[in-house]
mmCIF file with all atom_site columns, C-alpha atoms in Angstrom:
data_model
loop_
_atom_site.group_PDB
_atom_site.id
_atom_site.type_symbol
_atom_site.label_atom_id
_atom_site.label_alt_id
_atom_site.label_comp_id
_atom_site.label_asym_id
_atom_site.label_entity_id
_atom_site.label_seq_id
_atom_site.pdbx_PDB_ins_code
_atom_site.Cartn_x
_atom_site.Cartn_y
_atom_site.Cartn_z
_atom_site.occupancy
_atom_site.B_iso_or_equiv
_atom_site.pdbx_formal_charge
_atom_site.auth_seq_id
_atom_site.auth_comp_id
_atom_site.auth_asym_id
_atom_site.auth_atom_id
_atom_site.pdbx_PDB_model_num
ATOM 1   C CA . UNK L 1 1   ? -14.803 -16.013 22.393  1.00 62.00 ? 1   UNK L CA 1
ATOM 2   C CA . UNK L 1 2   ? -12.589 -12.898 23.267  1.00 73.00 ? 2   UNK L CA 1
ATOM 3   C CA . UNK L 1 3   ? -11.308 -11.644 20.540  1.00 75.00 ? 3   UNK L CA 1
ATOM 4   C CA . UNK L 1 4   ? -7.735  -9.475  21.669  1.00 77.00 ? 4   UNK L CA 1
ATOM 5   C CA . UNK L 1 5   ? -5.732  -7.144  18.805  1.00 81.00 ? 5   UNK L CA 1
ATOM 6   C CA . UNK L 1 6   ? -2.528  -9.458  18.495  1.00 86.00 ? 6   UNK L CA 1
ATOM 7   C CA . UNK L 1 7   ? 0.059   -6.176  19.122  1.00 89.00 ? 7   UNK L CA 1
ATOM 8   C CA . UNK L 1 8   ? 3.575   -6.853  17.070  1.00 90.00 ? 8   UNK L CA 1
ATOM 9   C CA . UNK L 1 9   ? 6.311   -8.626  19.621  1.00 89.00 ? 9   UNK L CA 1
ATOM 10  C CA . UNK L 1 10  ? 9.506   -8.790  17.330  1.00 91.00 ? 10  UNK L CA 1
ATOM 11  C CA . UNK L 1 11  ? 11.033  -6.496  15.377  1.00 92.00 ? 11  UNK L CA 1
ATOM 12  C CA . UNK L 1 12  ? 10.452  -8.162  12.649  1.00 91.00 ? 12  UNK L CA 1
ATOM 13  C CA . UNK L 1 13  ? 6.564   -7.891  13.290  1.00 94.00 ? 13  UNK L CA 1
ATOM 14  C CA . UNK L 1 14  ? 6.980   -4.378  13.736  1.00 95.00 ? 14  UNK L CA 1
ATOM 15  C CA . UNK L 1 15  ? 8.329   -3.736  10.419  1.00 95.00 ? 15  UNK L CA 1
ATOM 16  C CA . UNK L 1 16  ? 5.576   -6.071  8.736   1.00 95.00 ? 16  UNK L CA 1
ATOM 17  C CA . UNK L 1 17  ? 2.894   -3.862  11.313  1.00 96.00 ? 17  UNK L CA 1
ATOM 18  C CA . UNK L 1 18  ? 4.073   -0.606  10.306  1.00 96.00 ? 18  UNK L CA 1
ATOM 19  C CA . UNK L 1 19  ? 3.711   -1.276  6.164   1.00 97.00 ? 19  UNK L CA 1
ATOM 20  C CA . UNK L 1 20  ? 0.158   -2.294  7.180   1.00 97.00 ? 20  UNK L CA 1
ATOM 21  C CA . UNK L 1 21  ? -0.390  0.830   9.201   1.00 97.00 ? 21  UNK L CA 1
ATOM 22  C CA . UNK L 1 22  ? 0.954   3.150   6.234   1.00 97.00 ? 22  UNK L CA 1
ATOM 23  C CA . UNK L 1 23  ? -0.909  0.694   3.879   1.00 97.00 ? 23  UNK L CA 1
ATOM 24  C CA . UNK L 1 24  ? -3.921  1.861   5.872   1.00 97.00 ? 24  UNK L CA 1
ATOM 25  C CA . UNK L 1 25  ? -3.400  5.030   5.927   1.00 97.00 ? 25  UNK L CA 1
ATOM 26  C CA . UNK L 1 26  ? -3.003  5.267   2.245   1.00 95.00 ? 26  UNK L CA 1
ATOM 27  C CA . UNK L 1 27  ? -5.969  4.247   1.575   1.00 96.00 ? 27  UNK L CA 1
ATOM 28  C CA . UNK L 1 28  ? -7.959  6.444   4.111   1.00 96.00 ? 28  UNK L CA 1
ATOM 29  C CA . UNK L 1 29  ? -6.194  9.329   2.094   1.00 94.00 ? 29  UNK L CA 1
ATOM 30  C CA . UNK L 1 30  ? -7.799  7.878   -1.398  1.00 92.00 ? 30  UNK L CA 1
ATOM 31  C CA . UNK L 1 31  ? -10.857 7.409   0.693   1.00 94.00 ? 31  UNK L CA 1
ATOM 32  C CA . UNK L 1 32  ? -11.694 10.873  2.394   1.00 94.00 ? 32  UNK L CA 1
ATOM 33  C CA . UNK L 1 33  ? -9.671  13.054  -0.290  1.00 91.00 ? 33  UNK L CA 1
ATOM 34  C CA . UNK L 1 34  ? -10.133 11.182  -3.424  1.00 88.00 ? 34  UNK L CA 1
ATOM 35  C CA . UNK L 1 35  ? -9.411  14.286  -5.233  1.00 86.00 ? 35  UNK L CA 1
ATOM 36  C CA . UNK L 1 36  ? -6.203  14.821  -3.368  1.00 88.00 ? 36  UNK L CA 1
ATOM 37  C CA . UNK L 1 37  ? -5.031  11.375  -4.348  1.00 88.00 ? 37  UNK L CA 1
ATOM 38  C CA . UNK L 1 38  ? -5.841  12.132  -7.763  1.00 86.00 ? 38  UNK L CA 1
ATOM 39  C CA . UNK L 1 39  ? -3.736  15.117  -7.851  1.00 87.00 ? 39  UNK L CA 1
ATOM 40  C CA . UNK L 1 40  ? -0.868  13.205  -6.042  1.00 87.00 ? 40  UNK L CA 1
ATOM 41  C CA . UNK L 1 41  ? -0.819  10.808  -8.404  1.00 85.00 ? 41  UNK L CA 1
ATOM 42  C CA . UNK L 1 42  ? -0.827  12.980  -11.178 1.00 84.00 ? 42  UNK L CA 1
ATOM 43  C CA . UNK L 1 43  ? -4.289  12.116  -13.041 1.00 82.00 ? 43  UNK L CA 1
ATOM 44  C CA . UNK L 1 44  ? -6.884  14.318  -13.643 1.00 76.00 ? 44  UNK L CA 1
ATOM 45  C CA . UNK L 1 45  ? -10.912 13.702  -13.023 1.00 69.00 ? 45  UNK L CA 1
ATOM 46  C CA . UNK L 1 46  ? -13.325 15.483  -15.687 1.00 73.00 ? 46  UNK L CA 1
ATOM 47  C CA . UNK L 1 47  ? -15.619 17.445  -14.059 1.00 73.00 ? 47  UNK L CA 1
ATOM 48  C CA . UNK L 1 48  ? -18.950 15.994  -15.577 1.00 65.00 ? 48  UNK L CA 1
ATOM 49  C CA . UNK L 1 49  ? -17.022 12.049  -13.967 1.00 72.00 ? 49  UNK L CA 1
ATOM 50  C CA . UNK L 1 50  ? -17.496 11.707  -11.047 1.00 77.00 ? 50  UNK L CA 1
ATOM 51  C CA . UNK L 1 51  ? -17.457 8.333   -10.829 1.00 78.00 ? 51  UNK L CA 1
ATOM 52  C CA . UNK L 1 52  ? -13.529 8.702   -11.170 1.00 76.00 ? 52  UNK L CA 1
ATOM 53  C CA . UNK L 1 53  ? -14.168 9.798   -7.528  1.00 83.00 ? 53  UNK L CA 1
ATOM 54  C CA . UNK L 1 54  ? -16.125 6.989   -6.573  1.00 85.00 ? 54  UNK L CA 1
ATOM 55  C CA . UNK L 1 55  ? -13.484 4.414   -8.169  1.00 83.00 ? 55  UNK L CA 1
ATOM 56  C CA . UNK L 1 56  ? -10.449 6.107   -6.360  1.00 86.00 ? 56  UNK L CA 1
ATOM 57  C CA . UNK L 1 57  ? -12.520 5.603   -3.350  1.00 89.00 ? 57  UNK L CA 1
ATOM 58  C CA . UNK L 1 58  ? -13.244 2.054   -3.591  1.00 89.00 ? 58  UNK L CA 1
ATOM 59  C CA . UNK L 1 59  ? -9.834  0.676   -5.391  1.00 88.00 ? 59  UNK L CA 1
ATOM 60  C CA . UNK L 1 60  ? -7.768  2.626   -3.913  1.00 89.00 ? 60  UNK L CA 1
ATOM 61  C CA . UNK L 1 61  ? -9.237  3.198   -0.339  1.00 93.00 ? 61  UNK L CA 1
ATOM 62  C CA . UNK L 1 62  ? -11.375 0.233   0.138   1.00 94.00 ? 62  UNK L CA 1
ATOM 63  C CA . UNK L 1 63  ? -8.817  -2.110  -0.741  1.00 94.00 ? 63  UNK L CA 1
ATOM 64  C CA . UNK L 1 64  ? -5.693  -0.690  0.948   1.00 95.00 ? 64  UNK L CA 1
ATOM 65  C CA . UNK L 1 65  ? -8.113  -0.159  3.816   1.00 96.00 ? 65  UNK L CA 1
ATOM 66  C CA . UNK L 1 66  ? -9.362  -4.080  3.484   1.00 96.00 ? 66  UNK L CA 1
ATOM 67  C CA . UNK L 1 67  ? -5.509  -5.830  3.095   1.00 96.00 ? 67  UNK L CA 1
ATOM 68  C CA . UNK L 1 68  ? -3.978  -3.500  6.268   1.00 96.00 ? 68  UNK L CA 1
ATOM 69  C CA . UNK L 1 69  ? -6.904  -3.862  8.925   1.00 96.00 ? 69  UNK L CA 1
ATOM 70  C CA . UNK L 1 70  ? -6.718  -7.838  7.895   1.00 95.00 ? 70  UNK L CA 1
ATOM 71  C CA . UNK L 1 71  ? -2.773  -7.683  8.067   1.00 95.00 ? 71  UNK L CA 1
ATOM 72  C CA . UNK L 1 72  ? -3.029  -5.830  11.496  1.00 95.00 ? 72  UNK L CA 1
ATOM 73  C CA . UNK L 1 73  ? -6.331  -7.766  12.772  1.00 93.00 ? 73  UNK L CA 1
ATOM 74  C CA . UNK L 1 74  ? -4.671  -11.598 11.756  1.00 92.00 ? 74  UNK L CA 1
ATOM 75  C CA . UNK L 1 75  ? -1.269  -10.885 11.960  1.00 91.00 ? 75  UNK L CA 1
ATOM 76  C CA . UNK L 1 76  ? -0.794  -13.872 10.096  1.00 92.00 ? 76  UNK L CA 1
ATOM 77  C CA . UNK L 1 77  ? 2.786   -14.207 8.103   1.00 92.00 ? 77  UNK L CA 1
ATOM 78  C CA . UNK L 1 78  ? 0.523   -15.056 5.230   1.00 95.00 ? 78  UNK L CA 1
ATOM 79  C CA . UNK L 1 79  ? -1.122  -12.170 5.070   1.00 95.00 ? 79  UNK L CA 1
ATOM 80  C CA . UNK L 1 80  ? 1.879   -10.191 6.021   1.00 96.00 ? 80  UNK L CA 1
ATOM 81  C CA . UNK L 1 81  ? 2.930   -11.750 2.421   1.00 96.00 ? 81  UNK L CA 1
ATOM 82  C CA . UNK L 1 82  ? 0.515   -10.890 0.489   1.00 96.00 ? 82  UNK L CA 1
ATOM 83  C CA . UNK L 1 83  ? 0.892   -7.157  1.666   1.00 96.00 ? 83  UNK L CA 1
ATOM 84  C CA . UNK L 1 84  ? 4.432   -7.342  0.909   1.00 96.00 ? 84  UNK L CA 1
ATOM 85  C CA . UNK L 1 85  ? 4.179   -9.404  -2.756  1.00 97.00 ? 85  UNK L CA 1
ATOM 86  C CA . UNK L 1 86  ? 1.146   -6.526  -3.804  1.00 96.00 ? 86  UNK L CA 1
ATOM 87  C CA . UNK L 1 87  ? 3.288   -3.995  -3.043  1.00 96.00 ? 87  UNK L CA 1
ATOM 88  C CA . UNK L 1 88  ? 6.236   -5.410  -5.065  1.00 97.00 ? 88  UNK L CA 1
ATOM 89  C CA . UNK L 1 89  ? 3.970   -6.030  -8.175  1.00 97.00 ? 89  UNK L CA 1
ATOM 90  C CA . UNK L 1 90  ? 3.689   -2.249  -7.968  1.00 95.00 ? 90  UNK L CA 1
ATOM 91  C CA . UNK L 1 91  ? 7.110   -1.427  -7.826  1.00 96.00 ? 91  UNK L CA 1
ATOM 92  C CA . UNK L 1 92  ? 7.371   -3.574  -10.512 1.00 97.00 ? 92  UNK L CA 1
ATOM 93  C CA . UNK L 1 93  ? 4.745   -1.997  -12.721 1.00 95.00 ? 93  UNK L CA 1
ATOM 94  C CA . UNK L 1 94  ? 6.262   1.454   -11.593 1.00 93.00 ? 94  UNK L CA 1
ATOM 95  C CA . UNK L 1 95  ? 10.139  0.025   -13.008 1.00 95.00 ? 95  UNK L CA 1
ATOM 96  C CA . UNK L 1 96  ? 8.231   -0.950  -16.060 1.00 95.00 ? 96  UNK L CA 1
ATOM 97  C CA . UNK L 1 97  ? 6.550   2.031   -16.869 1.00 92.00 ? 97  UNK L CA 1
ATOM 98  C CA . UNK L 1 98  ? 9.691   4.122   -16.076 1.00 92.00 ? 98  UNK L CA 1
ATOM 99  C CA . UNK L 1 99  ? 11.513  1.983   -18.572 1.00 93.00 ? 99  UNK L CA 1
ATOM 100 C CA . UNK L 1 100 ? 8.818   1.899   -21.089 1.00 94.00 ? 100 UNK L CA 1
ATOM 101 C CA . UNK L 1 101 ? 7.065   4.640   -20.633 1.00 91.00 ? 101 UNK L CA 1
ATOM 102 C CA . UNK L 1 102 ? 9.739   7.189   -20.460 1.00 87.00 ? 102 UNK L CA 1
ATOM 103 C CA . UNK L 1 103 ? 8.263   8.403   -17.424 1.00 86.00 ? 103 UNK L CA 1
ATOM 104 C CA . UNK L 1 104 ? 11.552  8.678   -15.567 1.00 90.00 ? 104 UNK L CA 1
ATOM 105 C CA . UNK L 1 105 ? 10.280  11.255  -13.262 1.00 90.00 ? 105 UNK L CA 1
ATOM 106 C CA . UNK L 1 106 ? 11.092  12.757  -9.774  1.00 92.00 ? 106 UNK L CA 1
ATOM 107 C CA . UNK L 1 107 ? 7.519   11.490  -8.771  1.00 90.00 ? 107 UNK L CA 1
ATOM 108 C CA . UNK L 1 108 ? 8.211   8.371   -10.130 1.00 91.00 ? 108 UNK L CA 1
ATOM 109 C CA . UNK L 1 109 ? 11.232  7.992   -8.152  1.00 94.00 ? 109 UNK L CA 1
ATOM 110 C CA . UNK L 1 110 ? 10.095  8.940   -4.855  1.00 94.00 ? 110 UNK L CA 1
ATOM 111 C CA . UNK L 1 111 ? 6.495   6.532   -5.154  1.00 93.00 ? 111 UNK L CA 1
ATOM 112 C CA . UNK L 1 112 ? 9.542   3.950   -6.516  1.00 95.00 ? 112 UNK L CA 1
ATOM 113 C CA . UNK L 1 113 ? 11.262  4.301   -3.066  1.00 97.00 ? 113 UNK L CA 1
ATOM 114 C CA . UNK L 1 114 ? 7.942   4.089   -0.931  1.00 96.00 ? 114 UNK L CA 1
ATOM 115 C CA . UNK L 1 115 ? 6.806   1.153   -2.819  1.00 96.00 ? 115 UNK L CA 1
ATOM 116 C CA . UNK L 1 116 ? 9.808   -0.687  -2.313  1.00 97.00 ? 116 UNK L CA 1
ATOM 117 C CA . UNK L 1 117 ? 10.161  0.387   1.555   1.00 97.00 ? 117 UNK L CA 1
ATOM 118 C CA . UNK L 1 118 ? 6.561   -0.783  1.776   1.00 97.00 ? 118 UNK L CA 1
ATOM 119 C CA . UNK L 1 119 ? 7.391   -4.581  0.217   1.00 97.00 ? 119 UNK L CA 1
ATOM 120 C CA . UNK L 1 120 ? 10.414  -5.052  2.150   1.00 97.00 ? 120 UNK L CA 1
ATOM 121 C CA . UNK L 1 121 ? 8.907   -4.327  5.585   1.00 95.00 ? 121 UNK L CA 1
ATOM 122 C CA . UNK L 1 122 ? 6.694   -6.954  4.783   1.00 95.00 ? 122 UNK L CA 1
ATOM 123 C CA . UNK L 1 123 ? 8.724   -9.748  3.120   1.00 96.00 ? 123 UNK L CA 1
ATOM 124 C CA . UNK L 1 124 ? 11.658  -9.030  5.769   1.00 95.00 ? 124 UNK L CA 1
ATOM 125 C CA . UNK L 1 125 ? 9.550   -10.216 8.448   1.00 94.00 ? 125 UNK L CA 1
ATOM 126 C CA . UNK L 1 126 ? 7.564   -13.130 6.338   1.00 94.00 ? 126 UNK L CA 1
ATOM 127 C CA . UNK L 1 127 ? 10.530  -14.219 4.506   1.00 94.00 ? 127 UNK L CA 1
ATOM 128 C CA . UNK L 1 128 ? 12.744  -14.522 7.651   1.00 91.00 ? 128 UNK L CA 1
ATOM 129 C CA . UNK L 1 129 ? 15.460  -11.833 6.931   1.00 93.00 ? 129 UNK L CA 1
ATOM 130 C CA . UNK L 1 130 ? 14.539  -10.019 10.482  1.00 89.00 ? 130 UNK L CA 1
ATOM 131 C CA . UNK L 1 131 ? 12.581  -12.279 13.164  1.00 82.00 ? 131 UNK L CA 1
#
């Protein structure tokens, strides 16, 4: 069995593609710069925990890794889906927080924006808005 990487032949496929890609890419950020994404998300590690480290790693890398190589790999709408529902369950624990938390910040803001860009790329394409 050959196995061939399906490459994206509709717009709409693009879009779905390129929220994988930047899914990916997230998580190699959390992966090789754990610290990094700490700071960029605006927690803080304890020097004597390291095992923070570790956890950004593995939730944060080894999942976004995991959900965009499948999404890119398959290329199944399903999967496409599941990218894009994830990252609205974000933005939707982002609104919450902003509304609850008082933490109506500029950095809220701007990951609010990415994490919706991220969900519709996905659902466009799976949900049939762009073909």
């Amino acid at each position: 069995m050959d196995f061939a990487l399906p490459w994206p032949t509709s717009d709409g496929e693009w879009l779905a593609w390129s929220s994988a890609a930047a899914t990916i890419f997230i998580g190699f950020i959390a992966m090789f710069a754990p610290g990094t994404t700490l700071r960029l998300l605006r927690l803080d590690n304890p020097p004597m925990h390291n095992s923070g480290l570790s956890t950004v790693r593995a939730q944060l890398g080894g999942f976004y890794i995991g959900i965009g190589v499948a999404a890119i790999l398959f290329a199944q709408p399903l999967i496409y889906l599941t990218l894009g529902l994830g990252w609205s369950l974000a933005l939707f624990g982002r609104i919450i927080s902003m509304m609850s938390d008082r933490a109506n910040t500029l950095h809220n803001w701007i990951a609010l924006v990415l994490n919706a860009l991220l969900a519709a790329l996905s659902l466009a394409f799976t949900l049939g808005f762009i073909s």
